[in-house]
Amino acid sequence: MYLRIGVQEKPFDVGKEVRSLRESSRQIGGIATFLGVVREINDDDAVSNLFLEHYPGMTESQIEEIIRSAGERWPVLAATVLHRVGNLAPNEEIVFTCIGSRHRGDAFAACEFIMDYLKTRASFWKKEKTRAGSRWLTTRDSDIKAAERWTDDH
Amino acid sequence: MIRVVLFASLREQLGTGATEVTDDVRCISDLVEALSRQHGKVWRVTLHSENVRVAVNKSLVQGDHHIMDGDEVAFFPPVTGG
């Protein structure tokens, strides 16, 4: 399985990443991608800067664990998860998830699962700067609910 | 020696990202007491507050987990990535 995990300050090249993943296996029939972007307005305030912190070593292992869990649920042939840290401005990319599978249904599901788990199970912390000052963000209930739906028995 | 690392709001509240404890400590609660003796009571209050997560050697643990000489113990708030 093609597996690429990165936690980095520098931006990533989405086109190059999709191409590398696509060329990793001729079995791939569908690729689903998600690109997360810094919102300018969060909770009604204008955000001028977003700072992201992680726990080197632990964060990367958690991402790998999340991808492996997705691989146990759906036939994933290739996976890339890149997450930025440091200072980011509105409209910059934060996170990129790209999944290759034989069919689109599995690729979409695995991509969504990985994003839901990344939000609640990987060691990243966000601090945003607004005109009123800086604040560390707290986990959203909607993110917890989104992750919990995958553990419901279907 | 136990290496202690702090992240995000906890790092800012306690004014440091890393410290060390050389006292003989066997579990997380011993460690928090030792930190409190070294750096002040604010450490006990902050590290015992609700929603503080703990990892030993980069794996999440629950409750008053045991620790050994050479371990790295991390304290941090709930995650907000993605």
PDB file of C-alpha atoms in Angstrom:
ATOM      1  CA  MET A   1       0.000   0.000   0.000  1.00  0.00           C
ATOM      2  CA  TYR A   2       1.225   3.486  -0.887  1.00  0.00           C
ATOM      3  CA  LEU A   3       1.338   5.482   2.325  1.00  0.00           C
ATOM      4  CA  ARG A   4       2.485   9.069   2.620  1.00  0.00           C
ATOM      5  CA  ILE A   5       2.199  11.051   5.849  1.00  0.00           C
ATOM      6  CA  GLY A   6       3.584  14.526   6.381  1.00  0.00           C
ATOM      7  CA  VAL A   7       3.409  17.191   9.075  1.00  0.00           C
ATOM      8  CA  GLN A   8       5.106  20.289   7.756  1.00  0.00           C
ATOM      9  CA  GLU A   9       5.285  24.081   7.825  1.00  0.00           C
ATOM     10  CA  LYS A  10       5.641  24.513   4.083  1.00  0.00           C
ATOM     11  CA  PRO A  11       2.685  24.417   1.677  1.00  0.00           C
ATOM     12  CA  PHE A  12       2.076  21.275  -0.357  1.00  0.00           C
ATOM     13  CA  ASP A  13       1.533  20.791  -4.072  1.00  0.00           C
ATOM     14  CA  VAL A  14      -1.847  19.097  -4.414  1.00  0.00           C
ATOM     15  CA  GLY A  15      -1.373  18.281  -8.116  1.00  0.00           C
ATOM     16  CA  LYS A  16       1.971  16.618  -7.523  1.00  0.00           C
ATOM     17  CA  GLU A  17       0.605  14.653  -4.571  1.00  0.00           C
ATOM     18  CA  VAL A  18      -2.391  13.329  -6.519  1.00  0.00           C
ATOM     19  CA  ARG A  19      -0.146  12.325  -9.411  1.00  0.00           C
ATOM     20  CA  SER A  20       2.308  10.412  -7.161  1.00  0.00           C
ATOM     21  CA  LEU A  21      -0.562   8.571  -5.501  1.00  0.00           C
ATOM     22  CA  ARG A  22      -2.254   7.782  -8.831  1.00  0.00           C
ATOM     23  CA  GLU A  23       0.959   6.396 -10.305  1.00  0.00           C
ATOM     24  CA  SER A  24       1.552   4.149  -7.274  1.00  0.00           C
ATOM     25  CA  SER A  25      -0.863   1.430  -8.435  1.00  0.00           C
ATOM     26  CA  ARG A  26      -2.606   0.395 -11.627  1.00  0.00           C
ATOM     27  CA  GLN A  27      -5.390  -1.136  -9.516  1.00  0.00           C
ATOM     28  CA  ILE A  28      -6.657   2.332  -8.599  1.00  0.00           C
ATOM     29  CA  GLY A  29      -9.967   3.239 -10.236  1.00  0.00           C
ATOM     30  CA  GLY A  30     -10.971   6.217  -8.114  1.00  0.00           C
ATOM     31  CA  ILE A  31      -9.255   8.883  -6.062  1.00  0.00           C
ATOM     32  CA  ALA A  32     -11.068  10.997  -3.469  1.00  0.00           C
ATOM     33  CA  THR A  33      -9.395  14.106  -2.075  1.00  0.00           C
ATOM     34  CA  PHE A  34     -10.182  16.600   0.653  1.00  0.00           C
ATOM     35  CA  LEU A  35      -8.438  19.932   1.087  1.00  0.00           C
ATOM     36  CA  GLY A  36      -9.008  21.860   4.308  1.00  0.00           C
ATOM     37  CA  VAL A  37      -8.534  25.643   4.138  1.00  0.00           C
ATOM     38  CA  VAL A  38      -8.196  28.357   6.822  1.00  0.00           C
ATOM     39  CA  ARG A  39     -11.560  30.151   7.100  1.00  0.00           C
ATOM     40  CA  GLU A  40     -11.463  33.906   7.359  1.00  0.00           C
ATOM     41  CA  ILE A  41     -14.565  34.064   9.558  1.00  0.00           C
ATOM     42  CA  ASN A  42     -14.809  31.657  12.485  1.00  0.00           C
ATOM     43  CA  ASP A  43     -17.581  31.930  15.098  1.00  0.00           C
ATOM     44  CA  ASP A  44     -18.461  35.414  13.730  1.00  0.00           C
ATOM     45  CA  ASP A  45     -14.953  36.832  14.171  1.00  0.00           C
ATOM     46  CA  ALA A  46     -12.463  37.748  11.455  1.00  0.00           C
ATOM     47  CA  VAL A  47      -9.386  35.552  11.761  1.00  0.00           C
ATOM     48  CA  SER A  48      -6.082  37.186  10.790  1.00  0.00           C
ATOM     49  CA  ASN A  49      -3.820  34.226  11.615  1.00  0.00           C
ATOM     50  CA  LEU A  50      -4.084  30.578  12.612  1.00  0.00           C
ATOM     51  CA  PHE A  51      -1.270  28.901  14.554  1.00  0.00           C
ATOM     52  CA  LEU A  52      -1.051  25.110  14.595  1.00  0.00           C
ATOM     53  CA  GLU A  53       0.997  23.055  17.004  1.00  0.00           C
ATOM     54  CA  HIS A  54       1.603  19.278  17.080  1.00  0.00           C
ATOM     55  CA  TYR A  55       3.435  16.621  19.101  1.00  0.00           C
ATOM     56  CA  PRO A  56       6.274  15.443  16.842  1.00  0.00           C
ATOM     57  CA  GLY A  57       6.401  11.665  16.671  1.00  0.00           C
ATOM     58  CA  MET A  58       3.047  11.062  18.324  1.00  0.00           C
ATOM     59  CA  THR A  59       1.011  12.951  15.732  1.00  0.00           C
ATOM     60  CA  GLU A  60       2.539  11.042  12.796  1.00  0.00           C
ATOM     61  CA  SER A  61       1.910   7.656  14.497  1.00  0.00           C
ATOM     62  CA  GLN A  62      -1.696   8.639  15.190  1.00  0.00           C
ATOM     63  CA  ILE A  63      -2.218   9.558  11.528  1.00  0.00           C
ATOM     64  CA  GLU A  64      -0.762   6.214  10.470  1.00  0.00           C
ATOM     65  CA  GLU A  65      -3.044   4.424  12.934  1.00  0.00           C
ATOM     66  CA  ILE A  66      -6.076   6.305  11.521  1.00  0.00           C
ATOM     67  CA  ILE A  67      -5.139   5.344   7.942  1.00  0.00           C
ATOM     68  CA  ARG A  68      -4.675   1.687   9.011  1.00  0.00           C
ATOM     69  CA  SER A  69      -8.144   1.729  10.625  1.00  0.00           C
ATOM     70  CA  ALA A  70      -9.601   3.058   7.370  1.00  0.00           C
ATOM     71  CA  GLY A  71      -7.751   0.278   5.524  1.00  0.00           C
ATOM     72  CA  GLU A  72      -9.436  -2.332   7.722  1.00  0.00           C
ATOM     73  CA  ARG A  73     -12.865  -0.954   6.810  1.00  0.00           C
ATOM     74  CA  TRP A  74     -12.436  -0.241   3.107  1.00  0.00           C
ATOM     75  CA  PRO A  75     -10.049  -1.614   0.462  1.00  0.00           C
ATOM     76  CA  VAL A  76      -7.638   1.344   0.385  1.00  0.00           C
ATOM     77  CA  LEU A  77      -4.831   1.003  -2.179  1.00  0.00           C
ATOM     78  CA  ALA A  78      -3.067   4.297  -1.514  1.00  0.00           C
ATOM     79  CA  ALA A  79      -3.299   7.066   1.080  1.00  0.00           C
ATOM     80  CA  THR A  80      -1.712  10.490   1.537  1.00  0.00           C
ATOM     81  CA  VAL A  81      -2.331  12.698   4.568  1.00  0.00           C
ATOM     82  CA  LEU A  82      -0.467  15.999   4.833  1.00  0.00           C
ATOM     83  CA  HIS A  83      -1.061  18.474   7.644  1.00  0.00           C
ATOM     84  CA  ARG A  84       0.506  21.877   8.048  1.00  0.00           C
ATOM     85  CA  VAL A  85       1.705  23.413  11.315  1.00  0.00           C
ATOM     86  CA  GLY A  86       3.018  26.851  12.274  1.00  0.00           C
ATOM     87  CA  ASN A  87       1.476  30.163  11.239  1.00  0.00           C
ATOM     88  CA  LEU A  88      -1.160  30.134   8.492  1.00  0.00           C
ATOM     89  CA  ALA A  89      -3.142  32.965   6.915  1.00  0.00           C
ATOM     90  CA  PRO A  90      -6.799  32.845   5.783  1.00  0.00           C
ATOM     91  CA  ASN A  91      -7.307  30.891   2.557  1.00  0.00           C
ATOM     92  CA  GLU A  92      -4.093  28.876   3.007  1.00  0.00           C
ATOM     93  CA  GLU A  93      -4.401  25.085   2.948  1.00  0.00           C
ATOM     94  CA  ILE A  94      -4.201  23.250   6.295  1.00  0.00           C
ATOM     95  CA  VAL A  95      -4.834  19.612   5.541  1.00  0.00           C
ATOM     96  CA  PHE A  96      -4.887  17.349   2.498  1.00  0.00           C
ATOM     97  CA  THR A  97      -6.238  13.814   2.412  1.00  0.00           C
ATOM     98  CA  CYS A  98      -6.088  11.738  -0.744  1.00  0.00           C
ATOM     99  CA  ILE A  99      -7.318   8.149  -1.022  1.00  0.00           C
ATOM    100  CA  GLY A 100      -7.000   5.767  -3.943  1.00  0.00           C
ATOM    101  CA  SER A 101      -9.200   2.704  -4.201  1.00  0.00           C
ATOM    102  CA  ARG A 102     -10.655   0.459  -6.911  1.00  0.00           C
ATOM    103  CA  HIS A 103     -14.038   2.194  -6.743  1.00  0.00           C
ATOM    104  CA  ARG A 104     -15.167   5.678  -5.768  1.00  0.00           C
ATOM    105  CA  GLY A 105     -17.500   4.620  -2.943  1.00  0.00           C
ATOM    106  CA  ASP A 106     -14.641   3.175  -0.904  1.00  0.00           C
ATOM    107  CA  ALA A 107     -12.388   6.144  -1.688  1.00  0.00           C
ATOM    108  CA  PHE A 108     -15.043   8.688  -0.595  1.00  0.00           C
ATOM    109  CA  ALA A 109     -15.871   6.770   2.602  1.00  0.00           C
ATOM    110  CA  ALA A 110     -12.242   6.248   3.626  1.00  0.00           C
ATOM    111  CA  CYS A 111     -11.423   9.911   2.935  1.00  0.00           C
ATOM    112  CA  GLU A 112     -14.313  11.122   5.089  1.00  0.00           C
ATOM    113  CA  PHE A 113     -13.519   8.655   7.884  1.00  0.00           C
ATOM    114  CA  ILE A 114      -9.881   9.784   7.964  1.00  0.00           C
ATOM    115  CA  MET A 115     -10.880  13.458   8.146  1.00  0.00           C
ATOM    116  CA  ASP A 116     -13.377  12.810  10.976  1.00  0.00           C
ATOM    117  CA  TYR A 117     -10.770  10.891  12.950  1.00  0.00           C
ATOM    118  CA  LEU A 118      -8.005  13.438  12.228  1.00  0.00           C
ATOM    119  CA  LYS A 119     -10.146  16.156  13.807  1.00  0.00           C
ATOM    120  CA  THR A 120     -10.665  14.245  17.034  1.00  0.00           C
ATOM    121  CA  ARG A 121      -7.790  11.754  17.377  1.00  0.00           C
ATOM    122  CA  ALA A 122      -4.581  13.333  16.084  1.00  0.00           C
ATOM    123  CA  SER A 123      -2.475  15.637  18.271  1.00  0.00           C
ATOM    124  CA  PHE A 124      -2.902  19.043  16.671  1.00  0.00           C
ATOM    125  CA  TRP A 125      -3.939  22.229  18.437  1.00  0.00           C
ATOM    126  CA  LYS A 126      -5.172  25.428  16.786  1.00  0.00           C
ATOM    127  CA  LYS A 127      -4.883  28.952  18.082  1.00  0.00           C
ATOM    128  CA  GLU A 128      -6.521  31.745  16.167  1.00  0.00           C
ATOM    129  CA  LYS A 129      -5.771  35.431  16.216  1.00  0.00           C
ATOM    130  CA  THR A 130      -8.705  37.833  15.853  1.00  0.00           C
ATOM    131  CA  ARG A 131      -9.078  41.556  16.492  1.00  0.00           C
ATOM    132  CA  ALA A 132     -10.201  40.697  20.037  1.00  0.00           C
ATOM    133  CA  GLY A 133      -7.000  38.743  20.738  1.00  0.00           C
ATOM    134  CA  SER A 134      -5.743  35.173  20.485  1.00  0.00           C
ATOM    135  CA  ARG A 135      -7.643  32.081  21.571  1.00  0.00           C
ATOM    136  CA  TRP A 136      -6.993  28.342  21.606  1.00  0.00           C
ATOM    137  CA  LEU A 137      -9.825  26.546  19.896  1.00  0.00           C
ATOM    138  CA  THR A 138     -11.866  23.900  21.677  1.00  0.00           C
ATOM    139  CA  THR A 139     -13.192  20.696  20.163  1.00  0.00           C
ATOM    140  CA  ARG A 140     -16.529  21.202  18.406  1.00  0.00           C
ATOM    141  CA  ASP A 141     -19.429  18.932  19.377  1.00  0.00           C
ATOM    142  CA  SER A 142     -20.182  18.526  15.664  1.00  0.00           C
ATOM    143  CA  ASP A 143     -16.664  17.107  15.128  1.00  0.00           C
ATOM    144  CA  ILE A 144     -17.077  14.655  18.011  1.00  0.00           C
ATOM    145  CA  LYS A 145     -20.469  13.550  16.624  1.00  0.00           C
ATOM    146  CA  ALA A 146     -19.000  13.172  13.125  1.00  0.00           C
ATOM    147  CA  ALA A 147     -16.293  10.835  14.449  1.00  0.00           C
ATOM    148  CA  GLU A 148     -18.703   8.892  16.668  1.00  0.00           C
ATOM    149  CA  ARG A 149     -20.973   7.907  13.804  1.00  0.00           C
ATOM    150  CA  TRP A 150     -18.250   5.553  12.493  1.00  0.00           C
ATOM    151  CA  THR A 151     -18.304   3.553  15.712  1.00  0.00           C
ATOM    152  CA  ASP A 152     -22.087   2.994  15.626  1.00  0.00           C
ATOM    153  CA  ASP A 153     -23.027  -0.581  14.776  1.00  0.00           C
ATOM    154  CA  HIS A 154     -24.517  -0.697  11.328  1.00  0.00           C
TER     155      HIS A 154
ATOM    156  CA  MET B   1      14.491  11.000  35.310  1.00  0.00           C
ATOM    157  CA  ILE B   2      11.117  11.711  33.739  1.00  0.00           C
ATOM    158  CA  ARG B   3      10.856  14.142  30.845  1.00  0.00           C
ATOM    159  CA  VAL B   4       7.666  16.215  30.922  1.00  0.00           C
ATOM    160  CA  VAL B   5       6.317  18.003  27.842  1.00  0.00           C
ATOM    161  CA  LEU B   6       3.382  20.395  27.591  1.00  0.00           C
ATOM    162  CA  PHE B   7       1.415  21.570  24.589  1.00  0.00           C
ATOM    163  CA  ALA B   8      -0.897  24.375  23.478  1.00  0.00           C
ATOM    164  CA  SER B   9      -2.839  26.182  26.233  1.00  0.00           C
ATOM    165  CA  LEU B  10      -1.137  24.140  28.998  1.00  0.00           C
ATOM    166  CA  ARG B  11       2.299  25.177  27.713  1.00  0.00           C
ATOM    167  CA  GLU B  12       1.220  28.817  27.794  1.00  0.00           C
ATOM    168  CA  GLN B  13      -0.473  28.619  31.199  1.00  0.00           C
ATOM    169  CA  LEU B  14       2.568  26.988  32.827  1.00  0.00           C
ATOM    170  CA  GLY B  15       5.094  29.088  30.903  1.00  0.00           C
ATOM    171  CA  THR B  16       7.244  26.242  29.571  1.00  0.00           C
ATOM    172  CA  GLY B  17       7.091  23.481  26.973  1.00  0.00           C
ATOM    173  CA  ALA B  18       9.342  20.994  28.745  1.00  0.00           C
ATOM    174  CA  THR B  19      10.853  20.183  32.120  1.00  0.00           C
ATOM    175  CA  GLU B  20      12.388  17.232  33.974  1.00  0.00           C
ATOM    176  CA  VAL B  21      11.640  15.461  37.228  1.00  0.00           C
ATOM    177  CA  THR B  22      14.395  13.534  38.990  1.00  0.00           C
ATOM    178  CA  ASP B  23      12.378  12.534  42.104  1.00  0.00           C
ATOM    179  CA  ASP B  24      11.361   8.908  42.409  1.00  0.00           C
ATOM    180  CA  VAL B  25       7.881   8.903  40.891  1.00  0.00           C
ATOM    181  CA  ARG B  26       5.859   5.805  40.036  1.00  0.00           C
ATOM    182  CA  CYS B  27       2.630   7.136  38.567  1.00  0.00           C
ATOM    183  CA  ILE B  28       1.058  10.233  37.007  1.00  0.00           C
ATOM    184  CA  SER B  29      -0.279  11.550  40.332  1.00  0.00           C
ATOM    185  CA  ASP B  30       3.226  11.236  41.920  1.00  0.00           C
ATOM    186  CA  LEU B  31       4.619  13.131  38.943  1.00  0.00           C
ATOM    187  CA  VAL B  32       2.077  15.952  39.265  1.00  0.00           C
ATOM    188  CA  GLU B  33       2.914  16.275  42.988  1.00  0.00           C
ATOM    189  CA  ALA B  34       6.642  16.430  42.179  1.00  0.00           C
ATOM    190  CA  LEU B  35       6.029  19.094  39.515  1.00  0.00           C
ATOM    191  CA  SER B  36       3.930  21.048  41.980  1.00  0.00           C
ATOM    192  CA  ARG B  37       6.743  20.940  44.566  1.00  0.00           C
ATOM    193  CA  GLN B  38       9.302  22.054  41.969  1.00  0.00           C
ATOM    194  CA  HIS B  39       7.347  24.766  40.186  1.00  0.00           C
ATOM    195  CA  GLY B  40       4.401  25.778  42.377  1.00  0.00           C
ATOM    196  CA  LYS B  41       0.815  24.778  43.109  1.00  0.00           C
ATOM    197  CA  VAL B  42      -0.464  26.207  39.837  1.00  0.00           C
ATOM    198  CA  TRP B  43       0.945  23.059  38.200  1.00  0.00           C
ATOM    199  CA  ARG B  44      -1.212  20.767  40.345  1.00  0.00           C
ATOM    200  CA  VAL B  45      -4.331  22.841  39.692  1.00  0.00           C
ATOM    201  CA  THR B  46      -3.670  23.091  35.953  1.00  0.00           C
ATOM    202  CA  LEU B  47      -2.658  19.471  35.352  1.00  0.00           C
ATOM    203  CA  HIS B  48      -5.546  18.091  37.422  1.00  0.00           C
ATOM    204  CA  SER B  49      -8.138  20.238  35.676  1.00  0.00           C
ATOM    205  CA  GLU B  50     -10.853  18.683  33.596  1.00  0.00           C
ATOM    206  CA  ASN B  51     -10.095  17.796  29.979  1.00  0.00           C
ATOM    207  CA  VAL B  52      -6.323  17.434  30.437  1.00  0.00           C
ATOM    208  CA  ARG B  53      -5.077  14.506  28.338  1.00  0.00           C
ATOM    209  CA  VAL B  54      -1.985  12.496  29.234  1.00  0.00           C
ATOM    210  CA  ALA B  55       0.378  10.487  27.027  1.00  0.00           C
ATOM    211  CA  VAL B  56       3.241   8.273  28.186  1.00  0.00           C
ATOM    212  CA  ASN B  57       5.949   7.719  25.572  1.00  0.00           C
ATOM    213  CA  LYS B  58       3.632   9.202  22.929  1.00  0.00           C
ATOM    214  CA  SER B  59       0.675   6.897  23.646  1.00  0.00           C
ATOM    215  CA  LEU B  60      -2.509   8.178  25.278  1.00  0.00           C
ATOM    216  CA  VAL B  61      -3.175   6.775  28.753  1.00  0.00           C
ATOM    217  CA  GLN B  62      -6.192   6.856  31.043  1.00  0.00           C
ATOM    218  CA  GLY B  63      -6.287   7.272  34.817  1.00  0.00           C
ATOM    219  CA  ASP B  64      -3.312   7.194  37.134  1.00  0.00           C
ATOM    220  CA  HIS B  65      -0.982   5.309  34.785  1.00  0.00           C
ATOM    221  CA  HIS B  66       2.323   3.972  36.140  1.00  0.00           C
ATOM    222  CA  ILE B  67       5.557   5.484  34.828  1.00  0.00           C
ATOM    223  CA  MET B  68       9.207   4.469  34.882  1.00  0.00           C
ATOM    224  CA  ASP B  69      12.573   6.185  34.823  1.00  0.00           C
ATOM    225  CA  GLY B  70      13.289   7.384  31.263  1.00  0.00           C
ATOM    226  CA  ASP B  71       9.637   7.870  30.284  1.00  0.00           C
ATOM    227  CA  GLU B  72       8.355  10.950  28.478  1.00  0.00           C
ATOM    228  CA  VAL B  73       5.036  12.193  29.847  1.00  0.00           C
ATOM    229  CA  ALA B  74       2.970  14.715  27.895  1.00  0.00           C
ATOM    230  CA  PHE B  75       0.059  16.834  29.124  1.00  0.00           C
ATOM    231  CA  PHE B  76      -2.226  18.572  26.641  1.00  0.00           C
ATOM    232  CA  PRO B  77      -5.791  19.788  26.008  1.00  0.00           C
ATOM    233  CA  PRO B  78      -8.278  18.031  23.668  1.00  0.00           C
ATOM    234  CA  VAL B  79      -7.084  18.116  20.063  1.00  0.00           C
ATOM    235  CA  THR B  80      -8.407  20.531  17.427  1.00  0.00           C
ATOM    236  CA  GLY B  81      -6.737  19.568  14.146  1.00  0.00           C
ATOM    237  CA  GLY B  82      -8.033  19.000  10.644  1.00  0.00           C
TER     238      GLY B  82
END
